[in-house]
Amino acid sequence: MSQWNQVQQLEIKFLEQVDQFYDDNFPMEIRHLLAQWIENQDWEAASNNETMATILLQNLLIQLDEQLGRVSKEKNLLLIHNLKRIRKVLQGKFHGNPMHVAVVISNCLREERRILAAANMPVQGPLEKSLQSSSVSERQRNVEHKVAAIKNSVQMTEQDTKYLEDLQDEFDYRYKTIQTMDQSDKNSAMMNQEVLTLQEMLNSLDFKRKEALSKMTQIIHETDLLMNNMLIEELQDWKRRQQIACIGGPLHNGLDQLQNCFTLLAESLFQLRRQLEKLEEQSTKMTYEGDPIPVQRTHMLERCYQWHPAFCERQPCMPTHPQRPLVLKTLIQFTVKLRLLIKLPELNYQVKVKASIDNNRRFVLCGTNVKAMSIEESSNGSLSVEFRHLQPKEMKSSAGGKGNEGCHMVTEELHSITFETQICLYGLTIDLETSSLPVVMISNVSQLPNAWASIIWYNVSTNDSQNLVFFNNPPPATLSQLLEVMSWQFSSYVGRGLNSDQLNMLAEKLTVQSSYSDGHLTWAKFCKEHLPGKSFTFWTWLEAILDLIKKHILPLWIDGYVMGFVSKEKERLLLKDKMPGTFLLRFSESHLGGITFTWVDHSENGEVRFHSVEPYNKGRLSALPFADILRDYKVIMAENIPENPLKYLYPDIPKDKAFGKHYSSQPCEVSRPTERGGKGYVPSVFIPISTIRSDSMEPHSPSDLLPMSPSVYAVLRENLSPTTIETAMKSPYSAE
């Protein structure tokens, strides 16, 4: 089943997450129509290779043309129209930057895998539960109710302003009528009555002006309270969700609802502003001693402009490492996107943004760092600006010379990208400043794992989005939260999270205890102190496993056939009662980035025996796919003919049923060299072979992988005894 078919079968709450990341950059219609073709392309590789990305973009457009031809025959007018529009948009948007479309599609496919993994996890972790609090939902409903109430109140003051205008027009008419009367008429009783009426009207006008201004003041006050309390709290919650998403957690949504609230409030305040201008016009035409409009108008107008929330919608990220946001390498481009939570046409191109690093002079940003926000920068019409070509550069030392560029950087040193925002509207200039989440600067890609560990620890441990001295005294993290984040690393980076058994093994490795529900873990234990008896830290070990999965065993991991995190003791408990030839796959605890397999068999007297092969690392797996190793693996025992001892993947899955679809080719038949050489060569393959000595009650690990062609092996079998072959191939077994 294709990945897209699996996505379509998810529950609605997961489908809503999928909907969040499909927009005009990569429309869902294209994902649906070209599902299988899209999944068969290597978009991640193309995101770092312009030539490959250009070819894929051209092929994508060709695929779209073929779909257009098909639907044209079906006379589906709506689909034809949409496909033509989408093709035009894609060609226009990505023609000059084909790697960007590869980044977009790669990110979408990765997020789909993460959501599928999350949907298959039986229990939510504490961090994910905290993001779905019922109190948060209740507060959201209260905010929406209050915003609606403010909008209704502004509509009422609109009617008050209109009533004041009508009342003043009537007063003005009566007053002018008196002015045109003859002198004799001005002393009449009717004239006296008219003057009294005018005085009453003036009193009423004064009262209504004060009442209208009082209502407007109350609306502005309620808006301030809503903005500075509930809405800001909502925004802080959203930023916390963004922090979690940056380290592999659930995608953050709800931003459009927040924008809707901010926009409705902005529209209400702009409407109040127009009402105040009308009142000013009325006051200009007719004022009097004690007129409240000139006294209050200026201050009220200023209060209408005291808020314009801008924030970092998409945190800094290098396109070359989309799963590692907030880690920036000097002289490598990164992207970042800023958004204004007000969707008003009047602000289009009226908001200027300047990006910089911190307030110190150690780093500068190269590239275009000043841009204007526009509606065209987003698919939903929001005001935003995206910086796509910024590069951080380390400045030379003040003493001259080559400076610090390329020197080792401290991966616990935090920086932030700062945005100075200037809004020009109705003759006013409003200056704002906002910042990204803390970033870690590196000068060499080898620093990336430790830098990413810093990003994880920071965003797990604190809600503070600007604590740049956090690592001066990093607080401990709750172990249950940290393990949840470890699972996210696997779901977001390699498409499948960790189950409770795997997490228990990690907890034992970290804390030497079987329960991790109440413990805490220090930063040093996680990333700085070596594991007992090892020359590497826990994080270095885990990061090497992630890299191994990503580059060499990804399909097997996604299918769930790699148990991975299981101790040798637990391994034996699982295998001891299984059929001979049952095996499981686990990650090496003593070799960085190594994977091994262990199988069970019985001795002649019925004793259960376990055999673990020396771990395969990335060097070996680059030469031979792991699925082929499992298929072709051979063992020579005593006088027996070499045979494959691997029969069933734990618990009882036939090996070929589990791994058959991942074999890179059919196993080669053994061929003999011919007397006539001809033009060709004898076919050769790598055969993984191990020897097990019959006199060993507790067999060690097999030897290293030996390259041997089938023809050579056939000749050896024909001319040498099994004992001789065994002697030649003997090597010590490893501790694994």
XYZ file of C-alpha atoms in Angstrom:
736
model
C 0.000 0.000 0.000
C 1.369 3.404 -0.947
C 2.146 5.954 1.721
C -0.596 8.235 0.384
C -3.199 5.455 0.650
C -2.185 4.930 4.263
C -2.527 8.659 4.928
C -6.057 8.717 3.526
C -7.122 6.009 5.986
C -6.090 8.024 9.056
C -8.527 9.407 11.598
C -9.785 12.946 11.088
C -7.507 14.451 13.774
C -4.459 13.206 11.862
C -5.894 14.231 8.494
C -6.223 17.769 9.858
C -2.487 17.735 10.550
C -1.812 16.596 6.978
C -3.952 19.427 5.656
C -1.744 21.965 7.446
C 1.339 21.513 5.258
C -0.226 21.271 1.778
C -0.593 24.648 0.073
C 0.176 26.329 -3.258
C 3.845 25.375 -2.898
C 2.778 21.755 -3.275
C -1.008 21.372 -3.795
C -2.699 18.283 -2.418
C -4.275 17.625 -5.831
C -0.814 16.866 -7.215
C 0.057 14.674 -4.240
C -3.122 12.686 -4.864
C -2.913 12.357 -8.654
C 0.799 11.511 -8.773
C 1.047 9.637 -5.463
C 3.034 6.585 -6.582
C 5.344 8.501 -8.922
C 6.120 11.085 -6.238
C 6.947 8.407 -3.663
C 9.301 6.663 -6.104
C 11.552 9.727 -6.509
C 14.460 10.663 -4.243
C 13.402 14.222 -3.353
C 15.752 14.452 -0.394
C 18.800 13.821 -2.582
C 17.466 16.319 -5.124
C 17.149 18.994 -2.444
C 20.967 19.112 -2.367
C 21.607 18.547 -6.088
C 20.492 21.261 -8.504
C 20.896 19.103 -11.619
C 18.835 16.300 -10.131
C 16.239 18.781 -8.855
C 15.938 20.371 -12.327
C 15.319 16.962 -13.917
C 12.728 16.035 -11.289
C 10.906 19.356 -11.746
C 10.797 18.802 -15.511
C 9.517 15.266 -14.999
C 6.924 16.547 -12.553
C 5.613 18.962 -15.169
C 5.590 16.152 -17.750
C 3.578 13.992 -15.351
C 1.138 16.888 -14.937
C 0.813 17.217 -18.717
C -0.003 13.510 -18.958
C -2.685 13.916 -16.283
C -4.070 16.907 -18.201
C -4.299 14.797 -21.318
C -6.157 12.084 -19.428
C -8.709 14.365 -17.767
C -9.230 16.251 -21.033
C -10.558 13.034 -22.542
C -12.893 12.698 -19.561
C -14.060 16.325 -20.071
C -13.630 17.102 -16.362
C -13.714 20.892 -16.721
C -13.042 21.718 -13.058
C -10.049 19.388 -12.777
C -8.675 20.621 -16.116
C -8.887 24.221 -14.879
C -7.193 23.402 -11.556
C -4.384 21.388 -13.149
C -3.605 24.154 -15.648
C -3.492 26.701 -12.840
C -1.307 24.474 -10.667
C 1.108 23.783 -13.536
C 1.447 27.492 -14.221
C 2.046 28.270 -10.530
C 4.649 25.499 -10.105
C 6.545 26.476 -13.221
C 6.552 30.152 -12.276
C 7.457 29.615 -8.620
C 10.210 27.007 -8.972
C 11.671 27.527 -12.452
C 14.563 29.565 -11.082
C 14.989 27.485 -7.910
C 14.247 23.792 -8.636
C 15.885 22.615 -5.383
C 13.186 24.460 -3.433
C 10.418 22.254 -4.846
C 12.507 19.205 -3.890
C 12.795 20.555 -0.333
C 9.044 21.220 -0.161
C 8.043 17.760 -1.409
C 10.673 16.028 0.731
C 9.359 17.829 3.819
C 5.761 16.885 3.005
C 6.630 13.205 2.579
C 8.604 13.258 5.826
C 5.726 14.855 7.731
C 3.351 12.226 6.334
C 5.632 9.495 7.673
C 5.823 11.202 11.056
C 2.036 11.462 11.277
C 1.616 7.826 10.225
C 4.089 6.835 12.940
C 2.250 8.944 15.516
C -1.073 7.372 14.511
C 0.393 3.909 15.133
C 1.721 4.746 18.595
C -0.600 3.276 21.261
C -0.047 5.941 23.938
C 0.549 9.666 23.832
C 3.502 10.987 25.782
C 3.338 13.736 28.424
C 4.459 16.517 26.072
C 1.883 15.698 23.423
C -0.851 15.415 26.059
C 0.057 18.825 27.447
C -0.466 20.364 24.014
C -4.007 19.040 23.881
C -5.243 20.320 27.243
C -9.000 20.831 27.552
C -8.344 24.137 29.349
C -6.580 25.404 26.224
C -9.617 24.581 24.099
C -11.891 26.305 26.610
C -9.717 29.416 26.519
C -9.828 29.421 22.716
C -13.619 29.392 22.828
C -13.623 32.246 25.353
C -11.301 34.277 23.135
C -13.517 33.791 20.100
C -16.588 34.762 22.150
C -14.944 37.953 23.430
C -13.709 38.908 19.952
C -17.238 38.527 18.617
C -18.582 40.654 21.496
C -16.071 43.441 20.730
C -17.028 43.384 17.052
C -20.716 43.720 18.002
C -19.900 46.607 20.349
C -18.107 48.434 17.534
C -21.171 48.008 15.348
C -23.235 49.641 18.113
C -20.852 52.616 18.350
C -21.127 52.897 14.570
C -24.849 53.457 15.047
C -24.116 55.946 17.850
C -21.801 57.892 15.530
C -24.458 57.968 12.844
C -27.055 59.141 15.381
C -24.699 61.914 16.538
C -24.213 62.986 12.928
C -27.973 63.154 12.374
C -28.531 64.977 15.663
C -25.843 67.528 14.832
C -27.280 68.049 11.334
C -30.691 68.753 12.851
C -29.162 71.119 15.401
C -27.216 72.883 12.680
C -30.351 73.269 10.556
C -32.395 74.714 13.431
C -29.565 77.034 14.453
C -29.168 78.397 10.933
C -32.922 78.822 10.666
C -32.912 81.075 13.734
C -30.024 83.082 12.303
C -32.069 83.895 9.189
C -35.155 85.100 11.133
C -36.082 88.800 11.259
C -35.145 90.820 14.350
C -38.802 91.204 15.292
C -39.327 87.457 15.216
C -36.372 86.836 17.516
C -38.258 88.381 20.457
C -41.349 86.239 19.979
C -42.431 83.406 22.239
C -41.872 80.931 19.405
C -38.310 82.113 19.156
C -37.771 81.636 22.876
C -39.169 78.114 22.600
C -36.829 77.357 19.700
C -33.831 78.539 21.728
C -34.843 76.258 24.576
C -35.128 73.374 22.096
C -31.667 74.107 20.741
C -30.261 74.151 24.266
C -31.832 70.772 24.961
C -30.428 69.444 21.712
C -26.986 70.766 22.591
C -27.206 69.131 26.012
C -28.278 65.889 24.336
C -25.470 66.195 21.793
C -22.910 66.719 24.543
C -24.269 63.743 26.477
C -24.247 61.499 23.398
C -20.695 62.524 22.490
C -19.486 61.685 25.975
C -21.447 58.427 25.929
C -20.036 57.406 22.540
C -16.486 58.219 23.609
C -17.010 56.316 26.840
C -18.176 53.246 24.910
C -15.209 53.510 22.549
C -12.825 53.854 25.482
C -14.341 50.749 27.041
C -13.959 48.823 23.769
C -10.300 49.831 23.516
C -9.783 48.819 27.147
C -11.430 45.419 26.584
C -9.336 44.939 23.457
C -6.175 45.728 25.417
C -7.129 43.206 28.083
C -7.930 40.560 25.500
C -4.712 41.254 23.600
C -2.388 41.374 26.586
C -3.895 38.447 28.453
C -5.874 35.778 26.660
C -4.656 36.299 23.089
C -1.025 36.672 24.088
C -1.415 33.531 26.189
C -2.850 31.768 23.151
C 0.090 32.964 21.089
C 2.544 31.745 23.732
C 0.871 28.337 23.677
C 1.205 28.266 19.907
C 4.893 29.167 20.195
C 5.337 26.317 22.666
C 3.721 23.964 20.162
C 6.121 25.326 17.562
C 9.055 24.541 19.873
C 7.841 20.962 20.173
C 7.321 20.661 16.413
C 10.881 21.861 15.794
C 12.262 18.834 17.648
C 10.088 16.322 15.821
C 6.791 16.609 17.717
C 3.267 17.009 16.322
C 2.764 19.755 13.773
C 1.464 22.996 15.214
C -1.898 24.199 13.931
C -4.452 26.754 14.993
C -2.481 29.714 13.686
C -5.182 30.640 11.203
C -7.712 30.815 14.054
C -5.366 33.110 15.958
C -4.879 35.254 12.870
C -8.638 35.460 12.450
C -8.999 36.772 16.015
C -6.210 39.332 15.618
C -7.615 40.433 12.257
C -11.138 40.881 13.615
C -9.748 42.994 16.451
C -7.680 45.047 14.004
C -10.721 45.603 11.812
C -12.714 46.660 14.869
C -10.046 49.142 15.959
C -9.700 50.520 12.431
C -13.468 50.971 12.410
C -13.207 52.802 15.741
C -10.526 54.985 14.220
C -12.856 55.969 11.371
C -15.588 56.710 13.904
C -13.203 58.953 15.841
C -12.348 60.784 12.616
C -16.045 61.379 11.976
C -16.443 62.706 15.497
C -13.505 65.016 14.865
C -15.206 66.308 11.726
C -18.376 66.931 13.731
C -16.372 68.716 16.427
C -14.686 70.878 13.783
C -18.075 71.935 12.447
C -19.475 72.607 15.903
C -17.616 72.747 19.180
C -18.358 74.279 22.560
C -16.866 74.717 25.967
C -16.355 71.292 27.528
C -16.481 69.456 24.176
C -14.988 65.982 25.008
C -13.852 65.116 21.464
C -10.727 67.337 21.209
C -9.640 66.269 24.686
C -9.919 62.483 24.225
C -9.523 61.846 20.487
C -5.706 61.935 20.182
C -5.071 59.585 23.102
C -7.715 57.152 21.878
C -6.237 57.086 18.381
C -2.810 56.274 19.789
C -4.241 53.361 21.734
C -5.675 51.966 18.512
C -2.118 51.427 17.184
C -0.371 49.967 20.207
C -0.420 46.351 18.991
C 0.736 44.602 15.859
C 1.895 41.050 16.682
C 4.665 39.794 14.389
C 6.498 36.554 15.017
C 8.619 33.854 13.418
C 6.207 31.514 11.657
C 8.917 29.208 10.269
C 12.076 28.952 12.325
C 15.565 29.211 10.766
C 16.505 26.037 8.926
C 19.101 24.967 6.381
C 17.387 23.386 3.325
C 20.183 20.811 3.301
C 19.108 19.559 6.759
C 15.319 20.013 6.967
C 15.015 17.682 9.982
C 17.513 19.757 11.951
C 16.039 23.263 12.243
C 17.712 25.898 14.417
C 21.194 24.593 13.596
C 22.977 26.963 11.189
C 26.333 26.453 9.517
C 28.485 29.432 8.641
C 28.429 30.357 4.932
C 25.515 27.986 4.258
C 22.132 29.424 3.259
C 19.151 29.071 5.541
C 15.507 30.088 5.293
C 13.243 31.764 7.825
C 9.722 33.161 7.577
C 8.109 35.997 9.533
C 4.353 36.578 9.698
C 2.109 39.431 10.813
C -1.063 38.195 12.468
C -3.229 40.749 10.703
C -4.741 39.976 7.321
C -5.543 43.440 5.952
C -4.959 44.602 2.350
C -4.018 48.081 3.613
C -0.791 46.653 5.052
C 0.431 44.957 1.861
C 4.030 46.096 1.209
C 3.718 48.561 4.119
C 5.675 46.386 6.558
C 9.477 46.395 6.223
C 11.560 43.719 7.976
C 15.315 43.650 8.632
C 16.994 40.443 9.814
C 20.193 40.271 11.887
C 21.960 37.930 14.331
C 21.804 38.815 18.029
C 23.007 42.257 19.021
C 26.696 41.401 19.098
C 29.235 41.753 16.345
C 30.530 38.204 16.184
C 28.261 37.191 13.298
C 26.711 39.025 10.376
C 24.124 37.945 7.822
C 25.142 37.913 4.174
C 22.488 38.160 1.492
C 19.277 40.158 1.215
C 18.318 40.830 4.817
C 15.743 43.613 4.275
C 12.402 42.793 2.641
C 8.767 43.916 2.662
C 5.899 41.746 3.836
C 3.344 40.907 1.201
C 0.219 38.825 0.768
C 1.845 37.045 -2.188
C 4.394 35.392 0.120
C 1.773 32.998 1.516
C -0.898 30.696 0.165
C -3.658 31.847 2.534
C -3.355 35.592 1.999
C -1.586 36.342 5.273
C 1.049 39.057 5.457
C 4.452 37.409 5.600
C 8.016 37.603 4.398
C 10.407 34.720 3.759
C 14.161 35.131 3.706
C 15.541 32.337 1.518
C 19.158 33.298 0.869
C 20.648 34.385 4.181
C 24.102 33.138 5.170
C 25.674 33.588 8.610
C 29.307 34.633 8.566
C 31.677 34.844 11.498
C 33.502 38.156 11.649
C 37.274 38.426 11.712
C 38.878 39.155 15.051
C 39.496 42.796 15.887
C 43.244 42.122 15.926
C 43.132 41.275 12.250
C 44.286 38.081 10.622
C 41.964 35.265 9.618
C 39.734 35.607 12.634
C 37.690 32.727 13.975
C 36.108 31.421 10.785
C 36.342 27.650 10.692
C 37.483 27.322 14.304
C 35.698 24.997 16.689
C 32.466 26.527 17.921
C 30.798 25.724 21.203
C 27.610 23.816 20.393
C 26.068 24.973 23.679
C 26.373 28.649 22.706
C 22.982 30.055 21.727
C 22.159 32.893 19.335
C 18.951 34.232 17.811
C 17.873 35.773 14.525
C 16.374 39.190 15.296
C 13.801 40.963 13.113
C 13.287 44.713 13.233
C 9.816 45.400 11.816
C 8.548 48.816 10.721
C 4.875 49.350 9.877
C 3.799 52.446 7.936
C 0.061 53.092 8.053
C -2.114 56.212 7.897
C 0.915 58.454 8.275
C 2.101 56.653 11.400
C 5.278 54.577 11.806
C 5.261 51.672 14.272
C 8.508 49.892 15.177
C 8.488 46.332 16.498
C 11.131 43.712 17.243
C 10.833 39.952 17.439
C 13.262 37.040 17.429
C 13.558 33.431 16.393
C 13.989 30.596 18.838
C 17.621 30.202 19.915
C 19.891 28.775 17.221
C 23.260 27.038 17.422
C 26.019 28.079 15.021
C 28.449 25.477 13.658
C 31.427 25.766 11.327
C 31.690 22.091 10.377
C 28.967 19.527 9.681
C 30.666 17.156 12.157
C 29.350 19.471 14.899
C 25.756 18.954 13.784
C 24.884 16.003 16.116
C 25.956 17.811 19.296
C 24.369 21.064 18.120
C 21.106 19.215 17.539
C 21.336 17.704 21.018
C 21.533 21.262 22.396
C 18.430 22.263 20.435
C 16.542 19.221 21.737
C 17.510 19.839 25.363
C 16.639 23.524 25.244
C 13.200 23.059 23.718
C 12.287 20.141 25.956
C 13.345 21.914 29.125
C 11.979 25.458 28.834
C 9.095 27.512 27.474
C 11.323 30.577 27.406
C 11.936 31.439 23.776
C 14.860 33.808 24.417
C 17.111 32.403 27.155
C 20.465 32.646 25.389
C 22.401 31.816 28.593
C 20.418 28.606 29.154
C 23.496 26.349 29.049
C 25.299 28.287 31.752
C 23.292 26.099 34.099
C 21.078 23.703 32.093
C 18.243 22.222 34.170
C 17.543 18.485 34.196
C 14.830 17.120 31.907
C 12.036 14.788 32.882
C 13.008 11.355 31.627
C 9.507 10.524 30.380
C 9.465 13.703 28.281
C 12.951 13.080 26.970
C 12.108 9.542 25.895
C 9.039 10.856 24.114
C 11.292 13.238 22.198
C 13.672 10.372 21.388
C 10.765 8.567 19.787
C 9.993 11.726 17.794
C 13.556 11.702 16.455
C 12.880 8.316 14.926
C 9.380 9.103 13.665
C 10.390 12.392 12.047
C 13.824 11.385 10.757
C 13.356 7.733 9.782
C 9.586 7.384 9.577
C 8.823 5.138 12.558
C 8.748 5.958 16.268
C 9.709 3.758 19.196
C 7.369 1.474 21.110
C 7.246 1.053 24.873
C 9.693 -1.894 24.909
C 12.261 0.039 22.911
C 11.838 3.089 25.148
C 12.286 0.912 28.233
C 15.605 -0.311 26.897
C 16.758 3.297 26.336
C 15.629 4.185 29.858
C 17.635 1.304 31.291
C 20.676 2.405 29.343
C 20.352 5.935 30.671
C 19.379 5.247 34.263
C 20.133 1.559 34.943
C 16.517 1.087 35.998
C 13.534 -0.547 34.360
C 11.011 2.205 35.122
C 11.349 5.707 33.703
C 8.069 7.255 34.860
C 9.446 9.436 37.662
C 13.123 10.017 36.928
C 15.053 13.037 35.729
C 18.123 13.190 33.558
C 20.945 15.721 33.488
C 22.383 17.340 30.377
C 25.791 15.843 31.157
C 24.355 12.325 31.381
C 22.610 12.771 28.048
C 25.326 14.329 25.939
C 28.654 14.810 27.743
C 29.461 11.791 29.936
C 30.537 8.522 28.326
C 28.360 5.475 28.781
C 29.774 2.993 31.328
C 32.673 1.124 29.777
C 32.325 2.930 26.436
C 34.226 5.693 24.674
C 31.109 7.589 23.560
C 28.053 9.300 25.018
C 24.461 8.146 24.915
C 23.531 10.793 22.338
C 26.495 9.950 20.081
C 25.406 6.309 20.163
C 21.772 7.145 19.370
C 22.646 9.617 16.608
C 24.853 6.985 14.936
C 21.895 4.586 14.931
C 19.660 7.202 13.333
C 22.275 7.740 10.639
C 22.595 3.973 10.083
C 18.830 3.570 9.661
C 18.506 6.567 7.369
C 21.263 5.520 4.988
C 21.199 1.717 5.037
C 18.149 -0.004 6.545
C 15.321 2.526 6.220
C 12.734 0.244 4.490
C 13.315 -2.518 7.045
C 12.929 -0.050 9.908
C 9.721 1.463 8.521
C 8.235 -2.030 8.076
C 8.876 -2.691 11.767
C 11.226 -5.653 11.219
C 14.107 -4.184 13.217
C 13.580 -4.687 16.931
C 16.711 -2.606 17.396
C 16.689 -1.593 21.029
C 16.862 -4.797 23.028
C 19.510 -5.874 25.522
C 21.406 -9.147 25.106
C 19.691 -10.506 28.217
C 16.227 -9.684 26.922
C 17.215 -11.025 23.517
C 17.911 -14.462 24.955
C 14.669 -14.509 26.897
C 12.766 -13.791 23.692
C 14.567 -16.415 21.579
C 15.069 -19.330 23.967
C 11.642 -20.930 23.419
C 11.485 -20.254 19.688
C 12.055 -22.621 16.788
C 15.679 -23.153 15.722
C 16.644 -20.564 13.142
C 14.521 -17.813 14.719
C 16.457 -14.539 14.760
C 16.036 -10.895 15.575
C 17.822 -7.696 14.613
C 19.242 -5.347 17.202
C 21.578 -2.370 17.345
C 25.044 -2.874 18.722
C 25.656 -1.425 22.185
C 29.451 -1.417 21.822
C 29.889 -0.373 18.163
C 28.748 3.052 16.963
C 26.247 2.735 14.131
C 26.303 -1.076 14.120
C 23.522 -3.613 13.647
C 23.715 -7.313 14.415
C 21.450 -10.343 14.348
C 21.184 -13.197 16.802
C 19.651 -16.597 16.121
C 18.832 -19.588 18.270
C 19.541 -23.294 17.631
C 19.937 -26.475 19.635
C 22.985 -28.641 20.215
C 22.926 -32.408 19.671
C 22.012 -32.897 23.335
C 19.146 -30.410 23.051
C 20.859 -27.494 24.735
C 19.681 -24.041 23.552
C 22.445 -22.014 21.898
C 22.569 -18.390 20.793
C 24.762 -16.981 18.035
C 25.380 -13.282 17.435
C 27.150 -12.060 14.335
C 29.758 -9.320 14.507
C 27.929 -5.992 13.948
C 27.650 -4.631 10.449
C 28.565 -0.976 10.151
C 27.985 1.556 7.382
C 31.187 0.507 5.615
C 29.991 -3.042 5.122
C 26.419 -2.051 4.400
C 27.608 0.299 1.663
C 29.042 -2.741 -0.117
C 26.092 -5.086 0.400
C 22.443 -4.285 1.319
C 21.424 -5.650 4.691
C 18.434 -7.555 3.269
C 20.794 -9.368 0.875
C 23.102 -10.192 3.783
C 20.206 -11.832 5.616
C 19.270 -13.762 2.490
C 22.776 -14.974 1.591
C 24.343 -15.385 5.025
C 26.080 -18.758 5.474
C 27.578 -20.633 8.426
C 30.097 -23.481 8.288
C 29.752 -25.773 11.298
C 32.065 -28.761 11.777
C 31.852 -31.063 8.739
C 28.522 -29.697 7.534
C 27.871 -28.019 4.235
C 27.541 -24.239 4.597
C 23.950 -23.252 5.156
C 21.886 -20.211 6.097
C 20.834 -20.533 9.751
C 18.314 -17.671 9.537
C 14.828 -19.125 9.032
C 12.254 -17.034 10.933
C 12.247 -13.410 11.950
C 11.088 -13.125 15.548
C 8.513 -14.205 16.543
C 7.718 -16.578 13.650
C 7.748 -14.707 10.324
C 9.394 -16.643 7.463
C 12.532 -14.732 6.491
C 11.695 -14.361 2.800
C 8.187 -13.201 3.610
C 9.585 -10.417 5.782
C 12.490 -9.301 3.611
C 11.723 -10.646 0.143
C 10.539 -7.340 -1.283
C 13.750 -5.660 -0.075
C 16.191 -8.036 -1.799
C 18.180 -6.063 -4.359
C 18.475 -9.023 -6.773
C 17.879 -12.718 -7.051
C 20.614 -14.849 -5.464
C 23.256 -15.763 -8.025
C 23.653 -19.395 -8.966
C 27.128 -20.770 -8.347
C 28.991 -20.867 -11.650
C 32.187 -22.690 -12.607
C 35.018 -21.078 -14.542
C 35.006 -22.330 -18.126
C 38.070 -23.493 -19.965
C 37.399 -20.874 -22.624
C 37.732 -17.451 -21.139
C 35.725 -15.546 -23.729
C 35.130 -11.837 -23.402
C 33.171 -11.980 -20.179
C 34.124 -12.584 -16.580
C 32.874 -15.156 -14.150
C 30.038 -13.479 -12.177
C 31.007 -12.654 -8.604
C 29.095 -11.602 -5.515
C 29.894 -10.980 -1.864
C 28.906 -13.885 0.353
C 28.741 -13.313 4.120
C 30.180 -16.457 5.724
C 30.893 -17.349 9.336
C 32.447 -20.398 10.962
C 31.422 -21.962 14.260
C 33.737 -24.418 16.005
C 32.063 -27.616 17.108
C 34.103 -27.836 20.321
C 32.759 -24.557 21.659
C 29.814 -24.842 24.009
C 29.355 -21.060 23.977
C 30.124 -19.980 20.410
C 31.602 -16.599 19.758
C 30.662 -14.216 16.977
C 31.319 -15.150 13.339
C 34.134 -13.609 11.416
C 34.038 -10.529 9.295
C 32.230 -10.451 5.988
C 34.454 -12.128 3.367
C 34.212 -11.324 -0.360
C 34.129 -14.551 -2.389
C 32.680 -15.322 -5.807
C 30.359 -18.353 -6.132
C 32.697 -19.932 -8.682
C 35.725 -19.692 -6.408
C 33.713 -21.096 -3.531
C 32.590 -24.048 -5.698
C 36.164 -24.835 -6.640
C 37.219 -24.695 -2.981
C 34.453 -27.103 -1.996
C 35.490 -29.494 -4.767
C 39.197 -29.554 -3.945
C 39.352 -28.922 -0.188
C 37.776 -30.637 2.745
C 35.335 -28.707 4.959
C 37.896 -28.912 7.803
C 40.553 -27.223 5.701
C 38.134 -24.480 4.656
C 37.091 -24.001 8.278
C 40.702 -23.697 9.457
C 41.457 -21.088 6.814
C 38.432 -19.005 7.754
C 38.679 -19.125 11.550
C 38.709 -15.817 13.423
C 37.811 -14.798 16.972
C 34.237 -13.917 17.727
C 33.397 -10.497 19.101
C 31.688 -9.844 22.392
C 28.460 -9.102 20.559
